[in-house]
Coordinates of N, CA and C and ligand atoms in Angstrom, one line a residue:
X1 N 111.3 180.4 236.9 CA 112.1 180.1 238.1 C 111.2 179.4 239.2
X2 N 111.5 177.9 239.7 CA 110.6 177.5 240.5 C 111.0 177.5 242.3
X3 N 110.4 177.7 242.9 CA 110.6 177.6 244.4 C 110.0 176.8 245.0
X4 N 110.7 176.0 245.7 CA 110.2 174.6 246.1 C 110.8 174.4 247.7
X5 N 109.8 175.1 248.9 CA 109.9 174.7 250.0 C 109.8 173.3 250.6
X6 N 110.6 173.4 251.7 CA 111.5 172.1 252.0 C 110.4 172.0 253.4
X7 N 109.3 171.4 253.9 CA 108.1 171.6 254.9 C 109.2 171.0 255.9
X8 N 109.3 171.8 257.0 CA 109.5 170.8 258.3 C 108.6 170.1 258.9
X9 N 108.1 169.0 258.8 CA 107.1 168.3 259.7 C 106.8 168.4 261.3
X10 N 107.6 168.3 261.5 CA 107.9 168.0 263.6 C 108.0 168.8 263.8
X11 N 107.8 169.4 265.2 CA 108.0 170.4 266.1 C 108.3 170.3 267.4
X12 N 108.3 169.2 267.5 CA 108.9 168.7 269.1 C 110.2 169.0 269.5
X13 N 110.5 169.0 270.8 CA 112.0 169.4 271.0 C 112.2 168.6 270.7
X14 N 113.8 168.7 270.6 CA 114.8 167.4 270.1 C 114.5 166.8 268.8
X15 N 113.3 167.0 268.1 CA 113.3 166.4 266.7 C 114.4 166.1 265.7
X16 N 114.4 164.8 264.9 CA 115.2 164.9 263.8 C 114.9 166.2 262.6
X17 N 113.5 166.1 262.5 CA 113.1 166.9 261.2 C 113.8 168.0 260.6
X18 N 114.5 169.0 261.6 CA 115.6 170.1 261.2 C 116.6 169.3 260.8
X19 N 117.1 168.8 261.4 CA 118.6 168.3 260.2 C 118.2 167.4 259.5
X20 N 116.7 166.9 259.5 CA 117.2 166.5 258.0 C 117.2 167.0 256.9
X21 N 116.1 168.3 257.5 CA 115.8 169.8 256.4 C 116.7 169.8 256.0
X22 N 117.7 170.1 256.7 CA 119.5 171.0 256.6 C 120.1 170.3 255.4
X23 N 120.2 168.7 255.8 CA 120.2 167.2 255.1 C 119.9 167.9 253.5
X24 N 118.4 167.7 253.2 CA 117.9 167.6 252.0 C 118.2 169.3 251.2
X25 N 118.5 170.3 252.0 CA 119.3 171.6 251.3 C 120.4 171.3 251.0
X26 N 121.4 170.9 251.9 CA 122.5 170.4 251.2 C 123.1 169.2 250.2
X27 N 121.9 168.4 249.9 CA 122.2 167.6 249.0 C 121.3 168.5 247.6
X28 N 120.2 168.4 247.8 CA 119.3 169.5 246.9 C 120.4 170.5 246.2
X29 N 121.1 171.5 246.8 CA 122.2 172.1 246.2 C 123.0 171.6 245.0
X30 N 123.3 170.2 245.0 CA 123.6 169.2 243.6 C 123.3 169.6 242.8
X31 N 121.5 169.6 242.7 CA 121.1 169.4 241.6 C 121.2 170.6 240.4
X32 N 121.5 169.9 239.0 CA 121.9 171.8 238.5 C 121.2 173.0 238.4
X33 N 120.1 172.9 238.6 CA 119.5 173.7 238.4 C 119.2 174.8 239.8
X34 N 119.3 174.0 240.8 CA 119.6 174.9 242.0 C 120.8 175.4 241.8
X35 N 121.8 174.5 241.8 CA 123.2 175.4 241.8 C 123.6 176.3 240.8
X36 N 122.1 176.3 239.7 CA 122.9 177.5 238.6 C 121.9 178.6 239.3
X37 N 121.3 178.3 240.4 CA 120.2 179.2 240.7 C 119.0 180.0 239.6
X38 N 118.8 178.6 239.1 CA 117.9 178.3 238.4 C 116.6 177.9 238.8
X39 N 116.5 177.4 239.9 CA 115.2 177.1 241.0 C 116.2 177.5 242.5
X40 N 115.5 177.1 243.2 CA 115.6 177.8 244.6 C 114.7 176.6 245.6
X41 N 115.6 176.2 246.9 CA 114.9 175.2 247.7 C 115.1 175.9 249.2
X42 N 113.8 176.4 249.7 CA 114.0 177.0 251.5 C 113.4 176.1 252.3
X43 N 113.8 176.2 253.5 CA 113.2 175.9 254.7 C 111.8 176.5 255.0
X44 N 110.6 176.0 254.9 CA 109.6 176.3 256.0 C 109.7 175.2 257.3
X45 N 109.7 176.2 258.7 CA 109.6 175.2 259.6 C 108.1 175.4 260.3
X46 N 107.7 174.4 260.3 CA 106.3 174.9 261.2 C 106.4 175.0 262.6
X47 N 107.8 174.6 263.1 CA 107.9 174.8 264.4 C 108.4 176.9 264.7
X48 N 108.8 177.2 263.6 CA 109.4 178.7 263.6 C 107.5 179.5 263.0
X49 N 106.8 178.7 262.1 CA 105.5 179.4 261.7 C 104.8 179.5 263.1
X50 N 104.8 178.3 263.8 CA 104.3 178.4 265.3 C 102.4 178.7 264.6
X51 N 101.7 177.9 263.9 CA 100.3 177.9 264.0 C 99.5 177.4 265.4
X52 N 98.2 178.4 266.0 CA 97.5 177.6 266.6 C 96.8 176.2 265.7
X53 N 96.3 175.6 266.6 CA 95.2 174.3 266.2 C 94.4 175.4 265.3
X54 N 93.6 175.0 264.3 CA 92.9 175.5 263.8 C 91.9 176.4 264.4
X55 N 91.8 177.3 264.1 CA 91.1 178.6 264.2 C 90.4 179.0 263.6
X56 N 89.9 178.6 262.5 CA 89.3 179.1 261.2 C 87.8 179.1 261.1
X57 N 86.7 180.1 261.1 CA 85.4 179.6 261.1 C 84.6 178.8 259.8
X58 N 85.5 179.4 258.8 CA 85.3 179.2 257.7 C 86.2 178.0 256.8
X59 N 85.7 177.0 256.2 CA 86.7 175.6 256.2 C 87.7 176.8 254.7
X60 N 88.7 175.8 254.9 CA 89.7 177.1 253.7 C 89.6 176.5 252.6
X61 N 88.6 175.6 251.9 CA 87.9 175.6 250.5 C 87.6 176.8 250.2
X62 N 87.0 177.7 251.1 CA 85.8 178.8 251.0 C 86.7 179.9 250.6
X63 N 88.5 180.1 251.3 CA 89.3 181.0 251.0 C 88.7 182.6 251.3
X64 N 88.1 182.2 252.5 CA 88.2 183.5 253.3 C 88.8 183.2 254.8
X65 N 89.7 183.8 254.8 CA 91.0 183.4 255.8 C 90.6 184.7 256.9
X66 N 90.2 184.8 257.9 CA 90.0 185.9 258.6 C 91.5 186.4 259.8
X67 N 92.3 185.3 260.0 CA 93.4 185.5 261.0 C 93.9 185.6 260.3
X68 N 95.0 187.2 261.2 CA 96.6 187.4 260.6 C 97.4 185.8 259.9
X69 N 97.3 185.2 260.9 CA 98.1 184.4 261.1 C 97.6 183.0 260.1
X70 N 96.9 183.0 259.4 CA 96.6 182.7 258.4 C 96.9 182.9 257.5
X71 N 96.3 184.4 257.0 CA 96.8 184.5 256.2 C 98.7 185.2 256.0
X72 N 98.9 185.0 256.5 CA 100.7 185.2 256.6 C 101.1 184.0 256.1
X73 N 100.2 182.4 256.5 CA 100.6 181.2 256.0 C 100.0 181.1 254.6
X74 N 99.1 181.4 254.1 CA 98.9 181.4 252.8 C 99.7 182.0 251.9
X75 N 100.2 182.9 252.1 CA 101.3 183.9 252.2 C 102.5 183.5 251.3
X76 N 103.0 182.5 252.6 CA 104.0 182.3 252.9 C 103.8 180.8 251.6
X77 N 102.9 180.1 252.0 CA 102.8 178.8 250.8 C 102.4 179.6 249.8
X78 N 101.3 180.2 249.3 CA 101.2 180.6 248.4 C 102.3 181.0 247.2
X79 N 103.5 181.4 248.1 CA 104.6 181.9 247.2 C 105.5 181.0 246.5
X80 N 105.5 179.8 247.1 CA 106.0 178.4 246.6 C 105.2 177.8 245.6
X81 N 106.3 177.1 244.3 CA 105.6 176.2 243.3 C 105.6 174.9 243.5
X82 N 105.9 174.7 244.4 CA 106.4 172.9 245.0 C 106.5 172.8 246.7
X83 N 106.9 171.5 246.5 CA 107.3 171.2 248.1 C 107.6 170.0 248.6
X84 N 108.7 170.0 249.2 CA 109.2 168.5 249.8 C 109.0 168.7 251.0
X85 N 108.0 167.4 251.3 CA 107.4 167.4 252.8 C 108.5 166.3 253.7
X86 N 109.4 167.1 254.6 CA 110.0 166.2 255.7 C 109.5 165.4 256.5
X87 N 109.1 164.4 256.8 CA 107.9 163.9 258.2 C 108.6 162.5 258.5
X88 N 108.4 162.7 260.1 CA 108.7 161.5 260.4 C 107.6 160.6 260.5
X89 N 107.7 159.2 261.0 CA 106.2 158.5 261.0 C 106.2 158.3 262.4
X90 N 104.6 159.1 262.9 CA 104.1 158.8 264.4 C 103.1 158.1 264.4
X91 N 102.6 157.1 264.8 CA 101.6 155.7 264.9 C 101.2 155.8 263.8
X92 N 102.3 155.2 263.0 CA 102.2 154.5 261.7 C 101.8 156.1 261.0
X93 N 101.2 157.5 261.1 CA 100.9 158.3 260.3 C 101.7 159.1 260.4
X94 N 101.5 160.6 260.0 CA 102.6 161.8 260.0 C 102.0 163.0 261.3
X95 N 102.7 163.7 261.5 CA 102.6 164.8 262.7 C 101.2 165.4 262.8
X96 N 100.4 165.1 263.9 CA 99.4 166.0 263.5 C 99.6 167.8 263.5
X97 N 101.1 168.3 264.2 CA 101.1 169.6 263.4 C 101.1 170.2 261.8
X98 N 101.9 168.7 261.3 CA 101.8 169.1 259.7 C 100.0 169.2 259.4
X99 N 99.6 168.1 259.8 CA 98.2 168.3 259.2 C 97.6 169.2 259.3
X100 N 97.3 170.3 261.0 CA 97.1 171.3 261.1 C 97.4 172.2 259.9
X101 N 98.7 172.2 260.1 CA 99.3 173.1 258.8 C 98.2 173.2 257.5
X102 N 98.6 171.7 257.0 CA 97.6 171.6 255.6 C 96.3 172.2 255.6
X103 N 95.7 171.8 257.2 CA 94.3 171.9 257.1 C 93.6 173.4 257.0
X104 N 94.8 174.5 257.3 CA 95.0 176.4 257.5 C 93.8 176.1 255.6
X105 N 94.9 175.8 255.4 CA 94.8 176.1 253.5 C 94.2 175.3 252.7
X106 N 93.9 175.9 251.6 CA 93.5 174.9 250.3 C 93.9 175.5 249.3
X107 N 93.6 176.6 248.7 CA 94.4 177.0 246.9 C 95.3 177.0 247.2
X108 N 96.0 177.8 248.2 CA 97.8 177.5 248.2 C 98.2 176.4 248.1
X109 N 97.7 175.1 248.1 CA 98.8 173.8 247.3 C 98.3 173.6 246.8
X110 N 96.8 173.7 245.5 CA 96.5 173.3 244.7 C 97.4 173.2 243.6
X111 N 97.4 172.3 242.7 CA 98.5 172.2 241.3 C 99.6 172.7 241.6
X112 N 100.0 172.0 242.7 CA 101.5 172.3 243.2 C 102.2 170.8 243.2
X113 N 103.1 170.3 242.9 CA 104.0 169.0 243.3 C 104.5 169.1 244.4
X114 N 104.0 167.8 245.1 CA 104.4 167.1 246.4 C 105.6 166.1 246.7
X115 N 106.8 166.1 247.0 CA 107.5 165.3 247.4 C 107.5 164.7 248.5
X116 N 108.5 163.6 249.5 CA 108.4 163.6 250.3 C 110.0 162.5 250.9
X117 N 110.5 163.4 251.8 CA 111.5 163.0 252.6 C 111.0 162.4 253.8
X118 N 111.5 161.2 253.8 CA 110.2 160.3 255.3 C 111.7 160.0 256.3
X119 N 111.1 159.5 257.4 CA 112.0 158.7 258.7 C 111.6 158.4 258.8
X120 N 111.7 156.9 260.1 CA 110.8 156.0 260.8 C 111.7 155.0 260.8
X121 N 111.3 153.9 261.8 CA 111.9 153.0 262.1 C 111.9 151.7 260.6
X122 N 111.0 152.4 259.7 CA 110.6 151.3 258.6 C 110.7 152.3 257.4
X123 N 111.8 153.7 257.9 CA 111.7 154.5 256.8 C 110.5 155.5 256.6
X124 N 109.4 155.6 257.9 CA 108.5 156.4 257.6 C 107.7 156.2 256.5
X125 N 107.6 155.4 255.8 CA 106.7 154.7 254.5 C 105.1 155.2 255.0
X126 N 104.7 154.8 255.8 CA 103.7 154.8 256.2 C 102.7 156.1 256.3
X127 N 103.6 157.2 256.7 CA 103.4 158.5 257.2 C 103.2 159.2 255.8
X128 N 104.2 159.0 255.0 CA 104.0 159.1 253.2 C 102.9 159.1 252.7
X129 N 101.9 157.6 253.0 CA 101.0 157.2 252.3 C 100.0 158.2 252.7
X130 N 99.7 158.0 253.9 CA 98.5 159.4 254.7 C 98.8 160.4 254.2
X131 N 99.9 160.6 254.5 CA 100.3 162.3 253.6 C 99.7 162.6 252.1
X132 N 100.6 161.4 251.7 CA 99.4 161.2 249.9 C 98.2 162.0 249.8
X133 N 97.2 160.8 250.3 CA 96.0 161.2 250.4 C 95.4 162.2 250.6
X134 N 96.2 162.7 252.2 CA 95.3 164.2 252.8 C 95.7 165.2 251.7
X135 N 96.5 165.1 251.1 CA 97.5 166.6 250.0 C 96.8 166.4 248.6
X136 N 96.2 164.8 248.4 CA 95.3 165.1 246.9 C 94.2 165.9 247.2
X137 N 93.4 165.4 248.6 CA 92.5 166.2 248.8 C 92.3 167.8 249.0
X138 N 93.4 168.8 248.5 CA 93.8 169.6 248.9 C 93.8 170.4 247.4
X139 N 94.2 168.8 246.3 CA 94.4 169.4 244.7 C 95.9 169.5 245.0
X140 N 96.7 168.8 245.8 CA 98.0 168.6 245.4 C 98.5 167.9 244.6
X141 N 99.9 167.7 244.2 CA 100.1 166.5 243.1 C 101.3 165.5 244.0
X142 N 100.8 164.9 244.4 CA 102.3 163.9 245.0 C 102.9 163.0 244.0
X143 N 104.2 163.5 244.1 CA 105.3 162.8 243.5 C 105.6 161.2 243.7
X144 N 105.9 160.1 243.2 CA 106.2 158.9 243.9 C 107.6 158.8 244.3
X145 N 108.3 159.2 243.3 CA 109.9 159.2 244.0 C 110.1 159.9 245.5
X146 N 110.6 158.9 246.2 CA 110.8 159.0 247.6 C 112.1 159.0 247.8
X147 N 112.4 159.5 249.6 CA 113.5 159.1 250.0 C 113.0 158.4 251.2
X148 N 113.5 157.5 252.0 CA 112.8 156.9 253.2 C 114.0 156.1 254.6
X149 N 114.3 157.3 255.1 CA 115.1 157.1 256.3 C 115.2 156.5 256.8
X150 N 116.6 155.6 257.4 CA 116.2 154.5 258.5 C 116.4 155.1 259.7
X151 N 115.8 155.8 260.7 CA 116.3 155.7 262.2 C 117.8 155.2 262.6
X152 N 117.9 153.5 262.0 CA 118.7 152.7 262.0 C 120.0 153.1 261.4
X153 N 119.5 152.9 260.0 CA 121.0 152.9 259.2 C 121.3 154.5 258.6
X154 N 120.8 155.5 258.8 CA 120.6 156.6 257.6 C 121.0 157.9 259.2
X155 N 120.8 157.8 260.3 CA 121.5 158.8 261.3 C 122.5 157.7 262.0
X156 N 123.0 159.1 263.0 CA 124.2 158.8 263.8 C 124.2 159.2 264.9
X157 N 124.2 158.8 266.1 CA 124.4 159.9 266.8 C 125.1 160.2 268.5
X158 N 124.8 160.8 268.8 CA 125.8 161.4 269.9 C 126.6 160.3 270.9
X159 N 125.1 159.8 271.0 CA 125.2 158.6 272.3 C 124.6 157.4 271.0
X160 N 125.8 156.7 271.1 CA 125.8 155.6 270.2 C 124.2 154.4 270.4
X161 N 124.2 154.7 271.8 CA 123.9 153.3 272.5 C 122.3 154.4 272.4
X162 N 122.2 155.3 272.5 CA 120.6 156.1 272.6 C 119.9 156.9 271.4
X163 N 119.0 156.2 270.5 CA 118.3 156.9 269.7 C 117.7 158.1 269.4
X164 N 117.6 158.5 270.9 CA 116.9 159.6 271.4 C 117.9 160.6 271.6
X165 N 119.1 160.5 271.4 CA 120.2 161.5 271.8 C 120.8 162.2 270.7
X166 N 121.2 163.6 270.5 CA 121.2 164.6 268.8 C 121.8 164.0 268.2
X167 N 121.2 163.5 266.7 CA 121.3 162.7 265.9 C 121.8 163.6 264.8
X168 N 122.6 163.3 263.8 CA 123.1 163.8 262.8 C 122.7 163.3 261.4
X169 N 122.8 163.2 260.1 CA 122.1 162.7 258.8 C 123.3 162.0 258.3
X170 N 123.3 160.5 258.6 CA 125.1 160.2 257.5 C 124.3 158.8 256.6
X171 N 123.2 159.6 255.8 CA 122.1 158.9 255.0 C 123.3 157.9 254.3
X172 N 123.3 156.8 254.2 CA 123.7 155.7 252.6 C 123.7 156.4 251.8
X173 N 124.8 156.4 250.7 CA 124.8 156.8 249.4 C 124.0 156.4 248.6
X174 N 123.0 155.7 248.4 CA 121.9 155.7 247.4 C 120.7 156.9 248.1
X175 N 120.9 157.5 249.2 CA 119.6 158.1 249.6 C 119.5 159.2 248.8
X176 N 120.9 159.9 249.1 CA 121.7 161.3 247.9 C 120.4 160.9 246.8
X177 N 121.1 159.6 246.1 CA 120.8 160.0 244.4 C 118.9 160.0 244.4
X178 N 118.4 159.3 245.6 CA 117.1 159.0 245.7 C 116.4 160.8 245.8
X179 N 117.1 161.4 246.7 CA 116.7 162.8 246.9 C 116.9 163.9 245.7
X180 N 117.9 163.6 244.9 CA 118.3 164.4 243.6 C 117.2 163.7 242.7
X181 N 116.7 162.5 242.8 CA 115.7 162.3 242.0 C 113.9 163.1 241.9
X182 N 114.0 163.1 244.0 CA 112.9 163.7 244.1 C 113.1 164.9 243.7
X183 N 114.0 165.8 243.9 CA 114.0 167.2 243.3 C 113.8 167.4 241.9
X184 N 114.1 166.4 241.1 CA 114.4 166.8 240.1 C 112.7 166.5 239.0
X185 N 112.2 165.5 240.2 CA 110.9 165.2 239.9 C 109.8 166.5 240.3
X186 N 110.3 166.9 241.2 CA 109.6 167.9 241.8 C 109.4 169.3 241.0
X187 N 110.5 169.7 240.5 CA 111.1 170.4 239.8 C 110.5 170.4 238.0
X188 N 110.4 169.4 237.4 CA 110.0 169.3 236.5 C 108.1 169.4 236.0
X189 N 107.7 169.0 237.4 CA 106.4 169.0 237.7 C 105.9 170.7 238.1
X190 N 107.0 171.2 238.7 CA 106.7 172.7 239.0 C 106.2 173.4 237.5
X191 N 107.1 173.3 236.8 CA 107.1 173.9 235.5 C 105.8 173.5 234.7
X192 N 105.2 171.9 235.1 CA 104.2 171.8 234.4 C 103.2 171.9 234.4
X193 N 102.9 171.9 236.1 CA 102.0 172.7 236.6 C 101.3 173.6 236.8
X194 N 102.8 174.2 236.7 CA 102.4 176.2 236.6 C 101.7 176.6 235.7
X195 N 101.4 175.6 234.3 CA 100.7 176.0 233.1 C 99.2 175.9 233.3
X196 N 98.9 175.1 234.5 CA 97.5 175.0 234.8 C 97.0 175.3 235.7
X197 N 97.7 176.4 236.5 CA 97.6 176.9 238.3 C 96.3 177.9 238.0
X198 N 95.8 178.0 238.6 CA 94.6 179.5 238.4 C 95.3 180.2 239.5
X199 N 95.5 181.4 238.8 CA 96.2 182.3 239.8 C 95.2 182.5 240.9
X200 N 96.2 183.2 242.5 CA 95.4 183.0 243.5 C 94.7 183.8 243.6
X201 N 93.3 184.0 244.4 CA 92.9 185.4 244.8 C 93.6 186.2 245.6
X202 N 93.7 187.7 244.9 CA 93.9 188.5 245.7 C 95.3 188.6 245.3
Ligands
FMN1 C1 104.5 160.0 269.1 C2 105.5 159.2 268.3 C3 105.1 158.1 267.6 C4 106.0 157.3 266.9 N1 105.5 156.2 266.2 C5 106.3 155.6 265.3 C6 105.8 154.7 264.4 O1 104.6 154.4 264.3 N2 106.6 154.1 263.5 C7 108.0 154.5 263.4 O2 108.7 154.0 262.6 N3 108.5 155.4 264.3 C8 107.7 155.9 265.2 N4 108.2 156.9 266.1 C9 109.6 157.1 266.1 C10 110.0 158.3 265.2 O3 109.9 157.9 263.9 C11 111.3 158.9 265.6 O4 111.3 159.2 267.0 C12 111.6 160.1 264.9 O5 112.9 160.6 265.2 C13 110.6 161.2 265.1 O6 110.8 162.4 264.3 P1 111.2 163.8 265.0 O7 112.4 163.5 265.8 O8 111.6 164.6 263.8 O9 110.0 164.3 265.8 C14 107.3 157.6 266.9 C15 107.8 158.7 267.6 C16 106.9 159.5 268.3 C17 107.4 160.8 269.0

């Protein structure tokens, strides 16, 4: 049975990143294997984890975590076989809270599959690619099947005329089948992974 947390990227007030979490649970639900509750997809929000900037004396290759609050996030990833990273794209890269996030840990995403649900004015493509990189470095596995938001065409919101005003998810119908794809990529990779995970310490 695999569990595949849904990462909130953003933490800013007003962010999109929660609905689109909300977004990718309820389309995620589709897929059969969630809905036979067969796998399982949650919300981690790192605005609700609330990490300081890094704290750590020890880089977390070394996996001696000395804060609570560390290890509560190792924890908390550790218990996940997957993960679809939400992120929007900020100067052309992704949140530097996510990265903080990443940078807490290292075995916890190792031989884990990486997804990724993007925004941005160009679909967040950009924010994706960085993300790639920093998460192989880590011993993650990123998935290529994307989904990639328009600001433009893929929300809605309050104040027609203002971008910045609470925005809702009324993604194009091809996004759905784009997101059932990454789950189902995600999902398949869980399983195959798990055959090569070195269990964690401790
Ligand atoms: C600091 C900052 C930098 C941004 N830079 C980009 C950018 O380089 N490319 C882009 O497409 N959108 C950019 N945007 C627009 C965001 O993609 C858009 O505001 C999005 O809603 C932010 O995600 P959030 O609401 O979940 O925080 C930027 C927004 C912020 C706050």
């Amino acid at each position: 049975m695999s569990r595949i947390a849904v990462v909130v990227g953003s933490t800013r007030p007003g962010r999109k990143a929660r609905t689109v979490a909300d977004w990718v649970l309820e389309v995620g639900r589709r897929h059969p294997a969630i809905a036979a509750g067969d796998a399982f997809l949650e919300v981690v929000d790192l605005a609700e984890v609330a990490l300081p900037w890094l704290d750590e004396p020890v880089p977390a290759a070394f996996g001696r975590y000395q804060h609570p609050h560390t290890q509560r996030w190792a924890a908390t990833i550790g218990s996940f076989d997957g993960f679809i990273f939400v992120t929007p794209e900020y100067n052309h890269s992704y949140p530097a809270a996510l990265k903080n996030a990443i940078d807490f840990l290292f075995a916890e995403w190792a031989d884990k599959p990486a997804g990724f649900v993007s925004y941005g004015l160009a679909g967040g493509v950009r924010a994706v690619e960085h993300l790639k990189s920093v998460l192989s470095e880590v011993r993650a596995v990123p998935i290529s099947s994307q989904v990639a938001l328009s600001v433009f065409e893929d929300f809605s919101y309050a104040d027609p005329s203002d971008p910045t005003s609470p925005a809702t998810v009324t993604a194009r119908g091809h996004q759905a089948a784009s997101l059932l794809e990454v789950v189902e990529d995600c999902l398949s990779r869980c399983r195959a992974l798990a055959t090569v995970r070195a269990p964690l310490p401790g």
